[in-house]
């Protein structure tokens, strides 16, 4: 068992798959010699050489165009888009090409690739470098979308993503890169489409993703001291979505809260709320509550950014208010 940071786990997960399968290659801006702007690919150039770890020009369209072509012709590339905000530059390739090709060729051409990207706010990078865009991606048929919240899941979900025959968008929360966690020795493989219960509880279910998971767990600990027992579910995978784990939890607790970093309108929690409203309505003892970032560009000022992104204090306050109503 090793203690790894989240960023170290990214490099370990990629190395595990590159060692396992020589078809896995890594391409992106500054991912080779520099080890990535967030240092998530340190050591991979030295381990696997410049034929499999390739720096690219500053062109998101070139990165994803090259990755898609490589995937179509027999490789299993991992491409990096440095900040997830930059998907806006190359979204046509993702939405209209990667996501559609397998369907439009009746399965004759598959696109087994992973696009990893630094996602989310909290680091004072401003409105153009801080967005949480998982909800953009989950709206596109043909894409798989995952967001690990801890180092062990980074390694396991990276393995599952690389081994998928469909394109996977792998969102790494920038605010978690320095966090640490235990990672078992040896190969790790997880599965896409499976949520995890991070904390068991009896009175309410809190579904969270990415950096909101440790905040939800901390909030649940504080709420427990007040007699409110919360079950915390790490959604992990938005597409495929493990709705059953959430429905089962709501069946036990009778209440549902979602904690989302994305802007409120059309966030992933709205889809989960819709599913629970349709399929678990009679299990609910009260309204579903979404705790989200408001529908605003993220500020770079620390006090304002901290105000808009859901905090532990805000989660506690929202759950208390709803449970006491």
Coordinates of C-alpha atoms in Angstrom, one line a residue:
X1 CA 0.0 0.0 0.0
X2 CA 1.4 3.4 -1.0
X3 CA 0.5 6.9 -0.1
X4 CA 0.1 8.9 -3.3
X5 CA -1.1 12.3 -4.2
X6 CA -3.9 12.6 -6.7
X7 CA -1.5 13.9 -9.4
X8 CA 1.0 11.0 -8.7
X9 CA -1.9 8.6 -9.1
X10 CA -2.7 10.0 -12.6
X11 CA 0.9 9.2 -13.7
X12 CA 0.8 5.8 -12.1
X13 CA -2.5 5.0 -13.8
X14 CA -1.2 6.0 -17.2
X15 CA 2.1 4.0 -16.6
X16 CA 0.1 0.9 -15.6
X17 CA -1.8 0.9 -18.9
X18 CA 1.3 1.8 -21.0
X19 CA 3.2 -1.1 -19.4
X20 CA 0.2 -3.4 -20.0
X21 CA -0.5 -2.5 -23.6
X22 CA 2.1 -1.1 -26.1
X23 CA -0.7 0.4 -28.1
X24 CA -1.3 3.0 -25.4
X25 CA 0.3 6.4 -26.2
X26 CA 0.2 9.7 -24.5
X27 CA 0.0 13.1 -26.4
X28 CA -0.6 16.6 -25.3
X29 CA 0.8 20.0 -24.6
X30 CA 3.9 20.0 -22.3
X31 CA 3.2 16.4 -21.1
X32 CA 6.6 15.0 -22.0
X33 CA 9.7 16.9 -20.9
X34 CA 7.8 19.2 -18.6
X35 CA 5.8 16.4 -17.0
X36 CA 2.5 18.3 -17.6
X37 CA 1.6 21.8 -16.3
X38 CA -0.1 20.1 -13.3
X39 CA 2.8 17.5 -13.0
X40 CA 0.4 14.6 -13.7
X41 CA 2.8 13.0 -16.3
X42 CA 6.1 13.3 -14.6
X43 CA 8.5 10.4 -15.4
X44 CA 6.5 9.0 -18.3
X45 CA 8.8 10.3 -21.0
X46 CA 11.8 8.8 -19.3
X47 CA 10.0 5.5 -18.8
X48 CA 8.4 5.1 -22.2
X49 CA 10.4 7.3 -24.6
X50 CA 9.5 10.0 -27.2
X51 CA 7.7 7.6 -29.5
X52 CA 4.9 6.9 -27.0
X53 CA 5.0 10.2 -25.0
X54 CA 4.6 13.1 -27.4
X55 CA 4.5 16.8 -26.9
X56 CA 2.2 18.7 -29.2
X57 CA 1.8 22.3 -30.4
X58 CA -0.6 24.6 -28.5
X59 CA -3.6 23.4 -30.5
X60 CA -6.5 21.5 -28.9
X61 CA -7.8 20.7 -32.3
X62 CA -4.5 19.2 -33.4
X63 CA -4.2 17.2 -30.1
X64 CA -7.7 15.6 -30.5
X65 CA -7.5 15.2 -34.2
X66 CA -4.3 13.3 -33.9
X67 CA -5.7 11.2 -31.0
X68 CA -8.8 10.3 -32.9
X69 CA -6.8 9.3 -36.0
X70 CA -4.6 7.2 -33.9
X71 CA -7.5 5.5 -32.2
X72 CA -9.1 4.8 -35.6
X73 CA -6.0 3.1 -36.8
X74 CA -5.2 0.7 -34.0
X75 CA -3.7 2.7 -31.1
X76 CA -5.3 3.5 -27.7
X77 CA -4.3 7.1 -27.1
X78 CA -4.6 9.2 -24.0
X79 CA -4.7 12.8 -24.9
X80 CA -4.5 15.7 -22.5
X81 CA -6.5 19.0 -22.8
X82 CA -4.7 21.1 -20.2
X83 CA -7.8 22.9 -18.8
X84 CA -11.2 21.5 -19.4
X85 CA -12.4 25.0 -20.4
X86 CA -10.4 24.5 -23.6
X87 CA -12.8 21.8 -24.8
X88 CA -14.7 24.7 -26.2
X89 CA -12.0 25.1 -28.8
X90 CA -12.2 21.5 -30.0
X91 CA -15.8 20.6 -29.1
X92 CA -16.7 19.8 -32.7
X93 CA -14.2 16.9 -32.8
X94 CA -15.4 15.6 -29.5
X95 CA -19.2 15.9 -30.2
X96 CA -19.5 15.3 -33.9
X97 CA -16.6 13.0 -34.6
X98 CA -15.4 11.0 -31.6
X99 CA -18.9 10.5 -30.1
X100 CA -20.6 9.6 -33.4
X101 CA -18.1 7.5 -35.5
X102 CA -18.7 4.1 -33.9
X103 CA -22.5 4.5 -34.4
X104 CA -22.3 6.0 -37.9
X105 CA -20.0 3.2 -39.1
X106 CA -22.2 0.5 -37.6
X107 CA -19.4 -0.5 -35.3
X108 CA -16.8 -0.9 -38.1
X109 CA -14.7 1.9 -36.6
X110 CA -14.3 2.2 -32.9
X111 CA -12.6 5.2 -31.0
X112 CA -10.8 3.7 -28.0
X113 CA -9.3 6.9 -26.6
X114 CA -9.2 8.8 -23.3
X115 CA -9.1 12.6 -23.1
X116 CA -7.9 13.6 -19.6
X117 CA -8.3 17.2 -18.4
X118 CA -7.8 19.4 -15.4
X119 CA -11.3 20.4 -14.3
X120 CA -13.0 22.6 -11.7
X121 CA -12.4 25.7 -9.6
X122 CA -11.1 26.7 -6.2
X123 CA -7.6 27.7 -7.3
X124 CA -8.2 31.4 -8.3
X125 CA -7.6 30.8 -12.0
X126 CA -10.6 32.9 -13.1
X127 CA -13.7 32.3 -15.2
X128 CA -11.8 30.9 -18.3
X129 CA -9.7 28.3 -16.4
X130 CA -12.0 27.1 -13.6
X131 CA -15.2 25.7 -15.1
X132 CA -16.6 22.3 -14.2
X133 CA -17.9 21.0 -17.6
X134 CA -19.0 17.4 -16.8
X135 CA -22.5 18.4 -17.6
X136 CA -21.5 19.5 -21.1
X137 CA -20.1 16.1 -21.7
X138 CA -22.8 14.0 -20.2
X139 CA -25.3 15.6 -22.6
X140 CA -23.5 14.1 -25.7
X141 CA -24.6 10.5 -26.7
X142 CA -21.5 8.4 -27.4
X143 CA -19.2 9.7 -24.7
X144 CA -18.4 8.2 -21.4
X145 CA -17.7 10.6 -18.6
X146 CA -15.8 10.0 -15.3
X147 CA -14.5 12.1 -12.4
X148 CA -12.5 10.3 -9.7
X149 CA -12.3 11.9 -6.2
X150 CA -9.4 10.0 -4.7
X151 CA -6.0 8.6 -5.8
X152 CA -7.1 4.9 -5.8
X153 CA -10.0 5.7 -8.0
X154 CA -7.8 7.7 -10.3
X155 CA -5.7 4.6 -11.1
X156 CA -8.6 2.2 -11.3
X157 CA -10.8 4.4 -13.4
X158 CA -8.0 5.3 -15.7
X159 CA -7.5 1.6 -16.4
X160 CA -11.2 1.2 -17.1
X161 CA -11.2 4.2 -19.4
X162 CA -8.2 3.1 -21.4
X163 CA -9.7 -0.4 -21.8
X164 CA -13.0 1.0 -23.1
X165 CA -13.7 0.8 -26.8
X166 CA -15.6 4.1 -26.6
X167 CA -14.2 7.6 -26.1
X168 CA -13.9 8.6 -22.4
X169 CA -13.6 12.1 -21.0
X170 CA -11.6 11.8 -17.8
X171 CA -11.9 14.8 -15.6
X172 CA -9.3 15.4 -12.9
X173 CA -10.2 18.0 -10.4
X174 CA -7.4 20.5 -10.1
X175 CA -8.3 21.2 -6.5
X176 CA -7.6 17.6 -5.6
X177 CA -4.2 17.2 -7.2
X178 CA -2.3 17.8 -4.0
X179 CA -4.6 15.5 -1.9
X180 CA -3.3 12.2 -0.7
X181 CA -4.7 8.7 -0.3
X182 CA -3.7 5.1 0.0
X183 CA -3.3 3.2 -3.2
X184 CA -2.9 -0.6 -3.2
X185 CA 0.2 -2.1 -4.7
X186 CA 0.0 -3.9 -8.0
X187 CA -2.3 -3.5 -10.9
X188 CA -5.7 -1.8 -10.2
X189 CA -8.7 -2.0 -12.5
X190 CA -12.1 -0.4 -11.7
X191 CA -15.3 -0.4 -13.7
X192 CA -17.1 2.5 -15.4
X193 CA -20.6 3.2 -14.3
X194 CA -20.4 2.2 -10.6
X195 CA -20.9 4.7 -7.8
X196 CA -19.3 4.2 -4.3
X197 CA -20.8 4.8 -0.9
X198 CA -18.2 6.8 1.0
X199 CA -20.1 7.1 4.2
X200 CA -23.2 5.1 5.3
X201 CA -26.2 7.0 6.8
X202 CA -29.8 6.7 7.7
X203 CA -31.5 10.1 7.4
X204 CA -30.4 11.6 4.1
X205 CA -28.5 10.7 0.9
X206 CA -25.9 13.2 -0.4
X207 CA -24.7 12.6 -4.0
X208 CA -21.4 14.3 -4.9
X209 CA -18.7 14.3 -7.5
X210 CA -15.0 15.3 -7.7
X211 CA -13.9 17.8 -5.2
X212 CA -17.4 17.9 -3.7
X213 CA -17.0 14.4 -2.4
X214 CA -14.5 15.1 0.4
X215 CA -16.5 18.2 1.2
X216 CA -19.7 16.2 1.5
X217 CA -18.0 13.6 3.7
X218 CA -16.7 16.3 6.0
X219 CA -20.2 17.9 6.1
X220 CA -21.7 14.5 6.9
X221 CA -19.4 14.1 9.9
X222 CA -20.4 17.5 11.2
X223 CA -24.1 16.8 10.7
X224 CA -23.7 13.4 12.5
X225 CA -22.7 15.4 15.6
X226 CA -26.1 17.1 15.4
X227 CA -28.0 13.8 15.0
X228 CA -28.4 13.9 11.2
X229 CA -27.0 10.7 9.7
X230 CA -26.1 11.2 6.0
X231 CA -25.1 8.6 3.4
X232 CA -22.5 10.1 1.0
X233 CA -22.4 8.7 -2.5
X234 CA -19.5 9.4 -4.8
X235 CA -21.1 9.3 -8.2
X236 CA -17.7 8.9 -10.0
X237 CA -19.2 8.1 -13.4
X238 CA -21.8 10.2 -15.0
X239 CA -22.0 8.2 -18.2
X240 CA -22.7 5.4 -17.7
X241 CA -24.5 6.5 -14.5
X242 CA -25.1 4.2 -11.6
X243 CA -28.6 5.4 -10.8
X244 CA -29.5 2.2 -8.9
X245 CA -27.0 2.8 -6.1
X246 CA -28.6 6.3 -5.7
X247 CA -32.1 5.0 -5.8
X248 CA -31.3 2.2 -3.3
X249 CA -29.8 4.8 -0.9
X250 CA -32.8 7.1 -1.2
X251 CA -35.0 4.1 -0.6
X252 CA -33.2 3.7 2.8
X253 CA -33.0 7.4 3.8
X254 CA -36.0 9.1 2.2
X255 CA -34.1 12.3 1.3
X256 CA -31.8 13.3 -1.5
X257 CA -29.2 16.2 -1.8
X258 CA -26.9 16.7 -4.7
X259 CA -23.7 18.7 -4.3
X260 CA -22.5 20.1 -7.6
X261 CA -19.7 22.4 -8.6
X262 CA -21.2 23.0 -12.0
X263 CA -23.5 26.0 -12.6
X264 CA -27.0 25.3 -11.4
X265 CA -28.8 25.3 -14.8
X266 CA -28.7 21.8 -16.4
X267 CA -26.2 20.4 -13.9
X268 CA -25.7 16.7 -13.5
X269 CA -27.7 16.8 -10.3
X270 CA -30.7 17.9 -12.2
X271 CA -30.6 14.6 -14.2
X272 CA -30.2 12.6 -11.0
X273 CA -33.1 14.5 -9.4
X274 CA -35.2 13.7 -12.5
X275 CA -34.4 10.0 -12.3
X276 CA -35.2 9.8 -8.6
X277 CA -38.4 11.9 -9.1
X278 CA -39.5 9.4 -11.8
X279 CA -38.4 6.1 -10.2
X280 CA -38.1 6.8 -6.5
X281 CA -40.8 9.3 -5.9
X282 CA -42.7 7.2 -3.3
X283 CA -39.5 6.8 -1.3
X284 CA -39.0 10.5 -0.8
X285 CA -40.0 12.1 2.5
X286 CA -39.3 15.6 1.3
X287 CA -38.2 17.7 -1.7
X288 CA -34.9 16.9 -3.5
X289 CA -32.4 19.7 -2.8
X290 CA -29.6 20.7 -5.2
X291 CA -26.6 22.5 -3.7
X292 CA -24.8 24.1 -6.6
X293 CA -22.7 26.9 -7.9
X294 CA -25.0 29.7 -9.0
X295 CA -25.4 30.4 -12.7
X296 CA -22.5 32.8 -12.9
X297 CA -18.9 32.9 -14.3
X298 CA -16.5 31.9 -11.6
X299 CA -14.7 34.8 -10.0
X300 CA -11.0 34.9 -9.5
X301 CA -11.2 36.8 -6.2
X302 CA -10.7 34.3 -3.5
X303 CA -13.5 35.5 -1.3
X304 CA -16.0 35.5 -4.2
X305 CA -14.9 32.1 -5.5
X306 CA -15.2 30.6 -2.1
X307 CA -18.7 32.1 -1.8
X308 CA -20.1 30.6 -5.0
X309 CA -18.6 27.1 -5.0
X310 CA -20.4 24.8 -2.5
X311 CA -18.5 24.7 0.8
X312 CA -18.7 22.4 3.8
X313 CA -20.5 25.1 5.7
X314 CA -23.0 25.6 3.0
X315 CA -23.7 21.9 2.6
X316 CA -24.3 21.6 6.4
X317 CA -26.6 24.6 6.4
X318 CA -28.6 23.4 3.4
X319 CA -29.1 19.9 4.8
X320 CA -30.0 21.3 8.3
X321 CA -32.5 23.7 6.8
X322 CA -34.2 21.0 4.7
X323 CA -34.2 18.3 7.4
X324 CA -35.8 20.7 10.0
X325 CA -38.5 22.0 7.6

